[in-house]
Amino acid sequence: MTTAIDEDRLTETFAALANSTRRAILARLAEGGATVNELAEPFTLTLPAISKHIKVLERAGLVVRGQRAQYRPCVLDATPLEAVSTWADRYRPVWEARFDRMDDYLRQLRRQEGASEADD
Amino acid sequence: MTDTQNSRDAVVIERTFDAPVVLIWRMWTEPEFLKEWYGPDGASIPIANMDVRVGGIRRVCMEMPSPNGPMQMWFTGEYREVVEHQRLVYTESVSAESGPVLSPTSPGTAGGHPMMTEVRVELEAVGNRTKMVMTHAGVPSDSPGAAGWAMALDKLAANIATNRGR
């Protein structure tokens, strides 16, 4: 069972990923760290616009910024992505157990039906 | 269906139940049936309000014993598709007892931004048995057009895996 905090965290991750520019930034960072200027290069967006996207990624914990001088290179942190990829993994056993119980309940109903038919 | 089959953000379970499709439909849509299988052992379902029609609200409360007294989990959502005995689609957000309870009219937008998911149940009669395909998928709450999102995420994850392997 996931907690509300996990859910909030996932929501933030999903929100950060629900934007093509931010996904492109992450894909670029997957190849290695980069400065904001380098990240802005392939886009027609202004530097402040790119910075805004990076801030969203930072809040979601997907990007970590270095402390080095004014360059402050961005580095990818894939940890929240691992949480995303395990969301379904965590829910699958919950559903499997539910359907096992549904199966049991159906068997119980059949037995009851059989018993009442025998009574008739 | 096929595009979510293997993606990381969905649970897809296919089962065949030894029961007619009418009964499986009732398992999903009638509280007295749902209560028998929805919660884990030891849990109870004190509330199951299911207004099974498109736009209708689904609100299920699960209560579990815990060392600090009963703990409640709320499942709140809205029915998106209702085709009797064939297809049922509803959204779902989970909150703890003390957590944000969603305003039914705005799933995914209430305080705390709980994540919204979608549950899709497809039923097919196979003789006197029922084949069921259940898909539970994550939906980014602030992006109505999430098409391609799962694919992008898969690509990104593969990209990361490749780069880590270097």
PDB file of C-alpha atoms in Angstrom:
ATOM      1  CA  MET A   1       0.000   0.000   0.000  1.00  0.00           C
ATOM      2  CA  THR A   2       1.463   3.358  -0.977  1.00  0.00           C
ATOM      3  CA  THR A   3       1.395   6.240   1.458  1.00  0.00           C
ATOM      4  CA  ALA A   4       0.029   9.698   0.795  1.00  0.00           C
ATOM      5  CA  ILE A   5       3.580  11.059   0.847  1.00  0.00           C
ATOM      6  CA  ASP A   6       4.677   8.593  -1.827  1.00  0.00           C
ATOM      7  CA  GLU A   7       1.666   9.605  -3.880  1.00  0.00           C
ATOM      8  CA  ASP A   8       2.545  13.301  -3.568  1.00  0.00           C
ATOM      9  CA  ARG A   9       6.087  12.564  -4.591  1.00  0.00           C
ATOM     10  CA  LEU A  10       4.914  10.570  -7.595  1.00  0.00           C
ATOM     11  CA  THR A  11       2.545  13.373  -8.558  1.00  0.00           C
ATOM     12  CA  GLU A  12       5.451  15.792  -8.599  1.00  0.00           C
ATOM     13  CA  THR A  13       7.528  13.418 -10.690  1.00  0.00           C
ATOM     14  CA  PHE A  14       4.670  12.867 -13.142  1.00  0.00           C
ATOM     15  CA  ALA A  15       4.029  16.603 -13.376  1.00  0.00           C
ATOM     16  CA  ALA A  16       7.691  17.290 -14.067  1.00  0.00           C
ATOM     17  CA  LEU A  17       7.737  14.633 -16.800  1.00  0.00           C
ATOM     18  CA  ALA A  18       4.515  15.797 -18.416  1.00  0.00           C
ATOM     19  CA  ASN A  19       6.325  18.347 -20.558  1.00  0.00           C
ATOM     20  CA  SER A  20       8.346  17.640 -23.703  1.00  0.00           C
ATOM     21  CA  THR A  21      10.972  20.325 -23.029  1.00  0.00           C
ATOM     22  CA  ARG A  22      11.663  18.933 -19.566  1.00  0.00           C
ATOM     23  CA  ARG A  23      11.865  15.383 -20.922  1.00  0.00           C
ATOM     24  CA  ALA A  24      14.330  16.590 -23.545  1.00  0.00           C
ATOM     25  CA  ILE A  25      16.393  18.255 -20.811  1.00  0.00           C
ATOM     26  CA  LEU A  26      16.442  15.006 -18.841  1.00  0.00           C
ATOM     27  CA  ALA A  27      17.391  13.007 -21.931  1.00  0.00           C
ATOM     28  CA  ARG A  28      20.285  15.423 -22.511  1.00  0.00           C
ATOM     29  CA  LEU A  29      21.372  15.117 -18.857  1.00  0.00           C
ATOM     30  CA  ALA A  30      21.260  11.333 -19.129  1.00  0.00           C
ATOM     31  CA  GLU A  31      24.322  11.748 -21.353  1.00  0.00           C
ATOM     32  CA  GLY A  32      26.145  13.743 -18.683  1.00  0.00           C
ATOM     33  CA  GLY A  33      26.014  16.925 -16.633  1.00  0.00           C
ATOM     34  CA  ALA A  34      25.540  20.262 -18.368  1.00  0.00           C
ATOM     35  CA  THR A  35      25.289  23.964 -17.590  1.00  0.00           C
ATOM     36  CA  VAL A  36      22.055  25.885 -18.084  1.00  0.00           C
ATOM     37  CA  ASN A  37      23.594  27.532 -21.184  1.00  0.00           C
ATOM     38  CA  GLU A  38      24.422  24.160 -22.673  1.00  0.00           C
ATOM     39  CA  LEU A  39      20.943  22.875 -21.900  1.00  0.00           C
ATOM     40  CA  ALA A  40      19.356  25.920 -23.523  1.00  0.00           C
ATOM     41  CA  GLU A  41      21.327  25.540 -26.759  1.00  0.00           C
ATOM     42  CA  PRO A  42      19.050  23.141 -28.687  1.00  0.00           C
ATOM     43  CA  PHE A  43      15.907  25.111 -27.765  1.00  0.00           C
ATOM     44  CA  THR A  44      14.474  28.344 -29.089  1.00  0.00           C
ATOM     45  CA  LEU A  45      13.485  29.223 -25.531  1.00  0.00           C
ATOM     46  CA  THR A  46      15.013  32.038 -23.506  1.00  0.00           C
ATOM     47  CA  LEU A  47      17.424  31.291 -20.664  1.00  0.00           C
ATOM     48  CA  PRO A  48      14.870  32.307 -17.976  1.00  0.00           C
ATOM     49  CA  ALA A  49      12.345  29.915 -19.541  1.00  0.00           C
ATOM     50  CA  ILE A  50      14.860  27.079 -19.468  1.00  0.00           C
ATOM     51  CA  SER A  51      15.777  27.978 -15.874  1.00  0.00           C
ATOM     52  CA  LYS A  52      12.115  27.708 -14.943  1.00  0.00           C
ATOM     53  CA  HIS A  53      11.928  24.195 -16.404  1.00  0.00           C
ATOM     54  CA  ILE A  54      15.084  23.220 -14.550  1.00  0.00           C
ATOM     55  CA  LYS A  55      13.600  24.520 -11.293  1.00  0.00           C
ATOM     56  CA  VAL A  56      10.572  22.258 -11.796  1.00  0.00           C
ATOM     57  CA  LEU A  57      12.907  19.314 -12.346  1.00  0.00           C
ATOM     58  CA  GLU A  58      14.898  20.289  -9.275  1.00  0.00           C
ATOM     59  CA  ARG A  59      11.762  20.418  -7.122  1.00  0.00           C
ATOM     60  CA  ALA A  60      10.829  16.953  -8.378  1.00  0.00           C
ATOM     61  CA  GLY A  61      14.290  15.787  -7.331  1.00  0.00           C
ATOM     62  CA  LEU A  62      15.171  14.784 -10.888  1.00  0.00           C
ATOM     63  CA  VAL A  63      17.940  17.349 -11.293  1.00  0.00           C
ATOM     64  CA  VAL A  64      20.624  18.321  -8.819  1.00  0.00           C
ATOM     65  CA  ARG A  65      22.620  21.520  -9.270  1.00  0.00           C
ATOM     66  CA  GLY A  66      26.259  21.735  -8.409  1.00  0.00           C
ATOM     67  CA  GLN A  67      27.522  24.452  -6.086  1.00  0.00           C
ATOM     68  CA  ARG A  68      30.499  25.317  -8.301  1.00  0.00           C
ATOM     69  CA  ALA A  69      30.647  29.094  -8.961  1.00  0.00           C
ATOM     70  CA  GLN A  70      28.130  30.618 -11.335  1.00  0.00           C
ATOM     71  CA  TYR A  71      28.108  27.640 -13.719  1.00  0.00           C
ATOM     72  CA  ARG A  72      26.251  25.376 -11.295  1.00  0.00           C
ATOM     73  CA  PRO A  73      26.108  22.415 -13.669  1.00  0.00           C
ATOM     74  CA  CYS A  74      22.951  20.317 -13.700  1.00  0.00           C
ATOM     75  CA  VAL A  75      23.165  16.612 -13.060  1.00  0.00           C
ATOM     76  CA  LEU A  76      20.454  13.997 -13.466  1.00  0.00           C
ATOM     77  CA  ASP A  77      19.206  12.163 -10.387  1.00  0.00           C
ATOM     78  CA  ALA A  78      17.200   9.145 -11.561  1.00  0.00           C
ATOM     79  CA  THR A  79      15.992   8.106  -8.083  1.00  0.00           C
ATOM     80  CA  PRO A  80      12.440   9.502  -8.478  1.00  0.00           C
ATOM     81  CA  LEU A  81      12.201   7.710 -11.826  1.00  0.00           C
ATOM     82  CA  GLU A  82      12.833   4.443 -10.055  1.00  0.00           C
ATOM     83  CA  ALA A  83       9.848   5.190  -7.815  1.00  0.00           C
ATOM     84  CA  VAL A  84       7.760   5.782 -10.919  1.00  0.00           C
ATOM     85  CA  SER A  85       8.859   2.540 -12.469  1.00  0.00           C
ATOM     86  CA  THR A  86       7.949   0.597  -9.333  1.00  0.00           C
ATOM     87  CA  TRP A  87       4.492   2.139  -8.877  1.00  0.00           C
ATOM     88  CA  ALA A  88       2.878  -0.596 -10.969  1.00  0.00           C
ATOM     89  CA  ASP A  89       5.102  -3.207  -9.339  1.00  0.00           C
ATOM     90  CA  ARG A  90       3.730  -2.184  -5.956  1.00  0.00           C
ATOM     91  CA  TYR A  91       0.105  -2.275  -7.061  1.00  0.00           C
ATOM     92  CA  ARG A  92       0.236  -5.581  -8.921  1.00  0.00           C
ATOM     93  CA  PRO A  93       0.280  -7.791  -5.771  1.00  0.00           C
ATOM     94  CA  VAL A  94      -2.628  -5.764  -4.357  1.00  0.00           C
ATOM     95  CA  TRP A  95      -4.733  -6.583  -7.423  1.00  0.00           C
ATOM     96  CA  GLU A  96      -3.585 -10.201  -7.603  1.00  0.00           C
ATOM     97  CA  ALA A  97      -4.679 -10.677  -3.974  1.00  0.00           C
ATOM     98  CA  ARG A  98      -8.010  -8.994  -4.675  1.00  0.00           C
ATOM     99  CA  PHE A  99      -8.740 -11.335  -7.566  1.00  0.00           C
ATOM    100  CA  ASP A 100      -7.698 -14.354  -5.493  1.00  0.00           C
ATOM    101  CA  ARG A 101     -10.316 -13.274  -2.943  1.00  0.00           C
ATOM    102  CA  MET A 102     -12.861 -12.758  -5.732  1.00  0.00           C
ATOM    103  CA  ASP A 103     -12.158 -16.324  -6.856  1.00  0.00           C
ATOM    104  CA  ASP A 104     -12.639 -17.608  -3.282  1.00  0.00           C
ATOM    105  CA  TYR A 105     -15.856 -15.658  -2.914  1.00  0.00           C
ATOM    106  CA  LEU A 106     -17.186 -17.019  -6.218  1.00  0.00           C
ATOM    107  CA  ARG A 107     -16.446 -20.551  -5.005  1.00  0.00           C
ATOM    108  CA  GLN A 108     -18.258 -19.794  -1.755  1.00  0.00           C
ATOM    109  CA  LEU A 109     -21.279 -18.503  -3.687  1.00  0.00           C
ATOM    110  CA  ARG A 110     -21.296 -21.658  -5.827  1.00  0.00           C
ATOM    111  CA  ARG A 111     -21.231 -23.848  -2.717  1.00  0.00           C
ATOM    112  CA  GLN A 112     -24.118 -21.892  -1.213  1.00  0.00           C
ATOM    113  CA  GLU A 113     -26.028 -22.208  -4.461  1.00  0.00           C
ATOM    114  CA  GLY A 114     -25.336 -25.943  -4.530  1.00  0.00           C
ATOM    115  CA  ALA A 115     -26.481 -26.284  -0.915  1.00  0.00           C
ATOM    116  CA  SER A 116     -29.719 -24.385  -1.526  1.00  0.00           C
ATOM    117  CA  GLU A 117     -30.413 -26.462  -4.629  1.00  0.00           C
ATOM    118  CA  ALA A 118     -29.931 -29.619  -2.544  1.00  0.00           C
ATOM    119  CA  ASP A 119     -32.472 -28.224  -0.064  1.00  0.00           C
ATOM    120  CA  ASP A 120     -35.129 -27.837  -2.780  1.00  0.00           C
TER     121      ASP A 120
ATOM    122  CA  MET B   1      -4.552  -1.855 -24.628  1.00  0.00           C
ATOM    123  CA  THR B   2      -1.427  -3.151 -26.298  1.00  0.00           C
ATOM    124  CA  ASP B   3       0.478   0.082 -25.760  1.00  0.00           C
ATOM    125  CA  THR B   4       0.059  -0.105 -21.999  1.00  0.00           C
ATOM    126  CA  GLN B   5       0.594  -3.866 -21.799  1.00  0.00           C
ATOM    127  CA  ASN B   6       4.265  -3.672 -20.965  1.00  0.00           C
ATOM    128  CA  SER B   7       4.701  -0.109 -19.834  1.00  0.00           C
ATOM    129  CA  ARG B   8       5.966   0.611 -16.374  1.00  0.00           C
ATOM    130  CA  ASP B   9       3.100   2.815 -15.315  1.00  0.00           C
ATOM    131  CA  ALA B  10       0.309   0.270 -15.646  1.00  0.00           C
ATOM    132  CA  VAL B  11      -0.738  -2.978 -14.069  1.00  0.00           C
ATOM    133  CA  VAL B  12      -2.402  -5.290 -16.570  1.00  0.00           C
ATOM    134  CA  ILE B  13      -3.948  -8.463 -15.222  1.00  0.00           C
ATOM    135  CA  GLU B  14      -5.854 -11.001 -17.253  1.00  0.00           C
ATOM    136  CA  ARG B  15      -7.931 -13.598 -15.445  1.00  0.00           C
ATOM    137  CA  THR B  16     -10.654 -16.061 -16.274  1.00  0.00           C
ATOM    138  CA  PHE B  17     -13.242 -16.559 -13.558  1.00  0.00           C
ATOM    139  CA  ASP B  18     -15.485 -19.585 -13.309  1.00  0.00           C
ATOM    140  CA  ALA B  19     -18.620 -17.456 -13.187  1.00  0.00           C
ATOM    141  CA  PRO B  20     -20.942 -15.808 -15.706  1.00  0.00           C
ATOM    142  CA  VAL B  21     -20.176 -12.267 -16.827  1.00  0.00           C
ATOM    143  CA  VAL B  22     -23.301 -10.934 -15.049  1.00  0.00           C
ATOM    144  CA  LEU B  23     -21.926 -12.018 -11.685  1.00  0.00           C
ATOM    145  CA  ILE B  24     -18.443 -10.584 -12.316  1.00  0.00           C
ATOM    146  CA  TRP B  25     -20.068  -7.284 -13.266  1.00  0.00           C
ATOM    147  CA  ARG B  26     -21.897  -7.274  -9.917  1.00  0.00           C
ATOM    148  CA  MET B  27     -18.572  -7.921  -8.142  1.00  0.00           C
ATOM    149  CA  TRP B  28     -17.365  -4.559  -9.453  1.00  0.00           C
ATOM    150  CA  THR B  29     -20.547  -2.531  -9.235  1.00  0.00           C
ATOM    151  CA  GLU B  30     -22.506  -3.614  -6.149  1.00  0.00           C
ATOM    152  CA  PRO B  31     -21.223  -2.736  -2.662  1.00  0.00           C
ATOM    153  CA  GLU B  32     -22.245  -6.016  -0.995  1.00  0.00           C
ATOM    154  CA  PHE B  33     -20.210  -7.949  -3.573  1.00  0.00           C
ATOM    155  CA  LEU B  34     -17.269  -5.526  -3.693  1.00  0.00           C
ATOM    156  CA  LYS B  35     -16.888  -5.690   0.091  1.00  0.00           C
ATOM    157  CA  GLU B  36     -16.113  -9.396  -0.141  1.00  0.00           C
ATOM    158  CA  TRP B  37     -12.945  -9.079  -2.195  1.00  0.00           C
ATOM    159  CA  TYR B  38     -11.711  -5.486  -2.389  1.00  0.00           C
ATOM    160  CA  GLY B  39      -9.890  -5.192   0.921  1.00  0.00           C
ATOM    161  CA  PRO B  40      -7.081  -7.378   2.290  1.00  0.00           C
ATOM    162  CA  ASP B  41      -7.751  -9.890   5.076  1.00  0.00           C
ATOM    163  CA  GLY B  42      -8.622  -8.078   8.273  1.00  0.00           C
ATOM    164  CA  ALA B  43      -9.818  -4.989   6.410  1.00  0.00           C
ATOM    165  CA  SER B  44     -13.424  -3.948   6.139  1.00  0.00           C
ATOM    166  CA  ILE B  45     -15.201  -1.741   3.627  1.00  0.00           C
ATOM    167  CA  PRO B  46     -17.549   0.382   5.769  1.00  0.00           C
ATOM    168  CA  ILE B  47     -18.466   2.663   2.882  1.00  0.00           C
ATOM    169  CA  ALA B  48     -18.825   1.864  -0.808  1.00  0.00           C
ATOM    170  CA  ASN B  49     -20.820   4.453  -2.714  1.00  0.00           C
ATOM    171  CA  MET B  50     -20.844   3.586  -6.368  1.00  0.00           C
ATOM    172  CA  ASP B  51     -22.971   5.670  -8.697  1.00  0.00           C
ATOM    173  CA  VAL B  52     -22.314   3.477 -11.711  1.00  0.00           C
ATOM    174  CA  ARG B  53     -23.003   5.752 -14.685  1.00  0.00           C
ATOM    175  CA  VAL B  54     -20.766   8.000 -16.740  1.00  0.00           C
ATOM    176  CA  GLY B  55     -19.850  10.965 -14.558  1.00  0.00           C
ATOM    177  CA  GLY B  56     -21.088   9.164 -11.441  1.00  0.00           C
ATOM    178  CA  ILE B  57     -18.913   9.237  -8.328  1.00  0.00           C
ATOM    179  CA  ARG B  58     -17.221   6.217  -6.805  1.00  0.00           C
ATOM    180  CA  ARG B  59     -16.194   6.510  -3.178  1.00  0.00           C
ATOM    181  CA  VAL B  60     -14.896   3.507  -1.286  1.00  0.00           C
ATOM    182  CA  CYS B  61     -13.551   3.561   2.260  1.00  0.00           C
ATOM    183  CA  MET B  62     -11.327   0.758   3.462  1.00  0.00           C
ATOM    184  CA  GLU B  63     -10.665   0.378   7.159  1.00  0.00           C
ATOM    185  CA  MET B  64      -7.680  -1.555   8.475  1.00  0.00           C
ATOM    186  CA  PRO B  65      -6.718  -2.312  12.032  1.00  0.00           C
ATOM    187  CA  SER B  66      -3.406  -0.747  13.110  1.00  0.00           C
ATOM    188  CA  PRO B  67      -1.600  -0.403  16.446  1.00  0.00           C
ATOM    189  CA  ASN B  68      -2.914   3.186  16.635  1.00  0.00           C
ATOM    190  CA  GLY B  69      -6.502   2.174  16.004  1.00  0.00           C
ATOM    191  CA  PRO B  70      -8.339   1.716  12.735  1.00  0.00           C
ATOM    192  CA  MET B  71      -6.680   3.323   9.729  1.00  0.00           C
ATOM    193  CA  GLN B  72      -8.797   4.471   6.820  1.00  0.00           C
ATOM    194  CA  MET B  73      -7.917   4.614   3.157  1.00  0.00           C
ATOM    195  CA  TRP B  74     -10.258   6.418   0.802  1.00  0.00           C
ATOM    196  CA  PHE B  75     -10.576   5.617  -2.874  1.00  0.00           C
ATOM    197  CA  THR B  76     -12.328   8.397  -4.733  1.00  0.00           C
ATOM    198  CA  GLY B  77     -13.027   8.769  -8.425  1.00  0.00           C
ATOM    199  CA  GLU B  78     -15.469   9.114 -11.246  1.00  0.00           C
ATOM    200  CA  TYR B  79     -16.896   6.650 -13.753  1.00  0.00           C
ATOM    201  CA  ARG B  80     -15.678   7.373 -17.258  1.00  0.00           C
ATOM    202  CA  GLU B  81     -17.191   4.479 -19.220  1.00  0.00           C
ATOM    203  CA  VAL B  82     -20.012   2.164 -18.253  1.00  0.00           C
ATOM    204  CA  VAL B  83     -21.037  -0.538 -20.717  1.00  0.00           C
ATOM    205  CA  GLU B  84     -22.999  -3.087 -18.722  1.00  0.00           C
ATOM    206  CA  HIS B  85     -21.380  -6.518 -18.543  1.00  0.00           C
ATOM    207  CA  GLN B  86     -18.599  -5.393 -20.880  1.00  0.00           C
ATOM    208  CA  ARG B  87     -16.567  -2.411 -19.866  1.00  0.00           C
ATOM    209  CA  LEU B  88     -16.103  -0.292 -16.762  1.00  0.00           C
ATOM    210  CA  VAL B  89     -13.640   2.589 -16.559  1.00  0.00           C
ATOM    211  CA  TYR B  90     -13.190   4.806 -13.532  1.00  0.00           C
ATOM    212  CA  THR B  91     -10.609   7.143 -12.121  1.00  0.00           C
ATOM    213  CA  GLU B  92      -9.191   6.658  -8.660  1.00  0.00           C
ATOM    214  CA  SER B  93      -7.263   8.714  -6.152  1.00  0.00           C
ATOM    215  CA  VAL B  94      -6.139   7.371  -2.813  1.00  0.00           C
ATOM    216  CA  SER B  95      -5.922   9.370   0.376  1.00  0.00           C
ATOM    217  CA  ALA B  96      -5.279   8.539   4.002  1.00  0.00           C
ATOM    218  CA  GLU B  97      -7.826   9.337   6.686  1.00  0.00           C
ATOM    219  CA  SER B  98      -6.063  12.563   7.571  1.00  0.00           C
ATOM    220  CA  GLY B  99      -5.076  13.251   3.994  1.00  0.00           C
ATOM    221  CA  PRO B 100      -6.816  15.388   1.477  1.00  0.00           C
ATOM    222  CA  VAL B 101     -10.247  14.115   0.541  1.00  0.00           C
ATOM    223  CA  LEU B 102     -10.897  15.042  -3.029  1.00  0.00           C
ATOM    224  CA  SER B 103     -13.642  17.266  -4.147  1.00  0.00           C
ATOM    225  CA  PRO B 104     -15.589  14.836  -6.332  1.00  0.00           C
ATOM    226  CA  THR B 105     -15.984  17.375  -9.103  1.00  0.00           C
ATOM    227  CA  SER B 106     -12.280  17.995  -9.469  1.00  0.00           C
ATOM    228  CA  PRO B 107     -10.362  14.754  -9.182  1.00  0.00           C
ATOM    229  CA  GLY B 108      -6.678  15.323  -8.853  1.00  0.00           C
ATOM    230  CA  THR B 109      -6.916  19.017  -8.169  1.00  0.00           C
ATOM    231  CA  ALA B 110      -7.696  19.205  -4.461  1.00  0.00           C
ATOM    232  CA  GLY B 111      -5.059  20.199  -1.920  1.00  0.00           C
ATOM    233  CA  GLY B 112      -2.053  17.928  -1.719  1.00  0.00           C
ATOM    234  CA  HIS B 113      -2.313  16.883  -5.375  1.00  0.00           C
ATOM    235  CA  PRO B 114      -3.035  13.205  -4.892  1.00  0.00           C
ATOM    236  CA  MET B 115      -2.172  11.184  -7.896  1.00  0.00           C
ATOM    237  CA  MET B 116      -4.970  10.073 -10.119  1.00  0.00           C
ATOM    238  CA  THR B 117      -5.098   6.649 -11.665  1.00  0.00           C
ATOM    239  CA  GLU B 118      -7.507   4.961 -14.031  1.00  0.00           C
ATOM    240  CA  VAL B 119      -8.926   1.483 -13.654  1.00  0.00           C
ATOM    241  CA  ARG B 120     -10.255  -0.188 -16.783  1.00  0.00           C
ATOM    242  CA  VAL B 121     -12.121  -3.474 -16.557  1.00  0.00           C
ATOM    243  CA  GLU B 122     -13.013  -5.377 -19.694  1.00  0.00           C
ATOM    244  CA  LEU B 123     -15.213  -8.450 -19.496  1.00  0.00           C
ATOM    245  CA  GLU B 124     -15.905 -11.098 -22.083  1.00  0.00           C
ATOM    246  CA  ALA B 125     -18.155 -14.124 -21.735  1.00  0.00           C
ATOM    247  CA  VAL B 126     -16.423 -17.382 -22.615  1.00  0.00           C
ATOM    248  CA  GLY B 127     -19.208 -19.924 -22.354  1.00  0.00           C
ATOM    249  CA  ASN B 128     -20.276 -19.769 -18.730  1.00  0.00           C
ATOM    250  CA  ARG B 129     -16.949 -18.323 -17.681  1.00  0.00           C
ATOM    251  CA  THR B 130     -15.679 -14.760 -17.831  1.00  0.00           C
ATOM    252  CA  LYS B 131     -12.426 -13.463 -19.206  1.00  0.00           C
ATOM    253  CA  MET B 132     -11.435 -10.240 -17.486  1.00  0.00           C
ATOM    254  CA  VAL B 133      -8.684  -7.807 -18.400  1.00  0.00           C
ATOM    255  CA  MET B 134      -7.995  -5.191 -15.739  1.00  0.00           C
ATOM    256  CA  THR B 135      -5.700  -2.271 -16.466  1.00  0.00           C
ATOM    257  CA  HIS B 136      -4.707   0.120 -13.706  1.00  0.00           C
ATOM    258  CA  ALA B 137      -2.731   3.021 -15.102  1.00  0.00           C
ATOM    259  CA  GLY B 138      -1.224   6.143 -13.618  1.00  0.00           C
ATOM    260  CA  VAL B 139      -2.516   9.418 -15.005  1.00  0.00           C
ATOM    261  CA  PRO B 140      -0.499  12.607 -14.515  1.00  0.00           C
ATOM    262  CA  SER B 141      -3.106  14.740 -12.791  1.00  0.00           C
ATOM    263  CA  ASP B 142      -2.255  17.993 -14.521  1.00  0.00           C
ATOM    264  CA  SER B 143      -1.897  16.720 -18.061  1.00  0.00           C
ATOM    265  CA  PRO B 144      -5.139  15.671 -19.702  1.00  0.00           C
ATOM    266  CA  GLY B 145      -3.389  14.634 -22.902  1.00  0.00           C
ATOM    267  CA  ALA B 146      -0.898  12.204 -21.482  1.00  0.00           C
ATOM    268  CA  ALA B 147      -0.537  10.283 -24.741  1.00  0.00           C
ATOM    269  CA  GLY B 148       3.013   9.310 -25.415  1.00  0.00           C
ATOM    270  CA  TRP B 149       4.009  10.006 -21.869  1.00  0.00           C
ATOM    271  CA  ALA B 150       4.550   6.373 -20.924  1.00  0.00           C
ATOM    272  CA  MET B 151       6.538   5.844 -24.080  1.00  0.00           C
ATOM    273  CA  ALA B 152       8.689   8.872 -23.364  1.00  0.00           C
ATOM    274  CA  LEU B 153       9.331   7.640 -19.848  1.00  0.00           C
ATOM    275  CA  ASP B 154      10.302   4.189 -21.083  1.00  0.00           C
ATOM    276  CA  LYS B 155      12.651   5.739 -23.595  1.00  0.00           C
ATOM    277  CA  LEU B 156      14.151   7.943 -20.923  1.00  0.00           C
ATOM    278  CA  ALA B 157      14.624   5.044 -18.518  1.00  0.00           C
ATOM    279  CA  ALA B 158      16.245   2.963 -21.272  1.00  0.00           C
ATOM    280  CA  ASN B 159      18.486   5.901 -22.082  1.00  0.00           C
ATOM    281  CA  ILE B 160      19.554   6.167 -18.448  1.00  0.00           C
ATOM    282  CA  ALA B 161      20.171   2.435 -18.188  1.00  0.00           C
ATOM    283  CA  THR B 162      22.340   2.572 -21.308  1.00  0.00           C
ATOM    284  CA  ASN B 163      24.343   5.490 -19.997  1.00  0.00           C
ATOM    285  CA  ARG B 164      24.838   3.882 -16.615  1.00  0.00           C
ATOM    286  CA  GLY B 165      26.124   0.755 -18.305  1.00  0.00           C
ATOM    287  CA  ARG B 166      28.918   2.679 -19.995  1.00  0.00           C
TER     288      ARG B 166
END
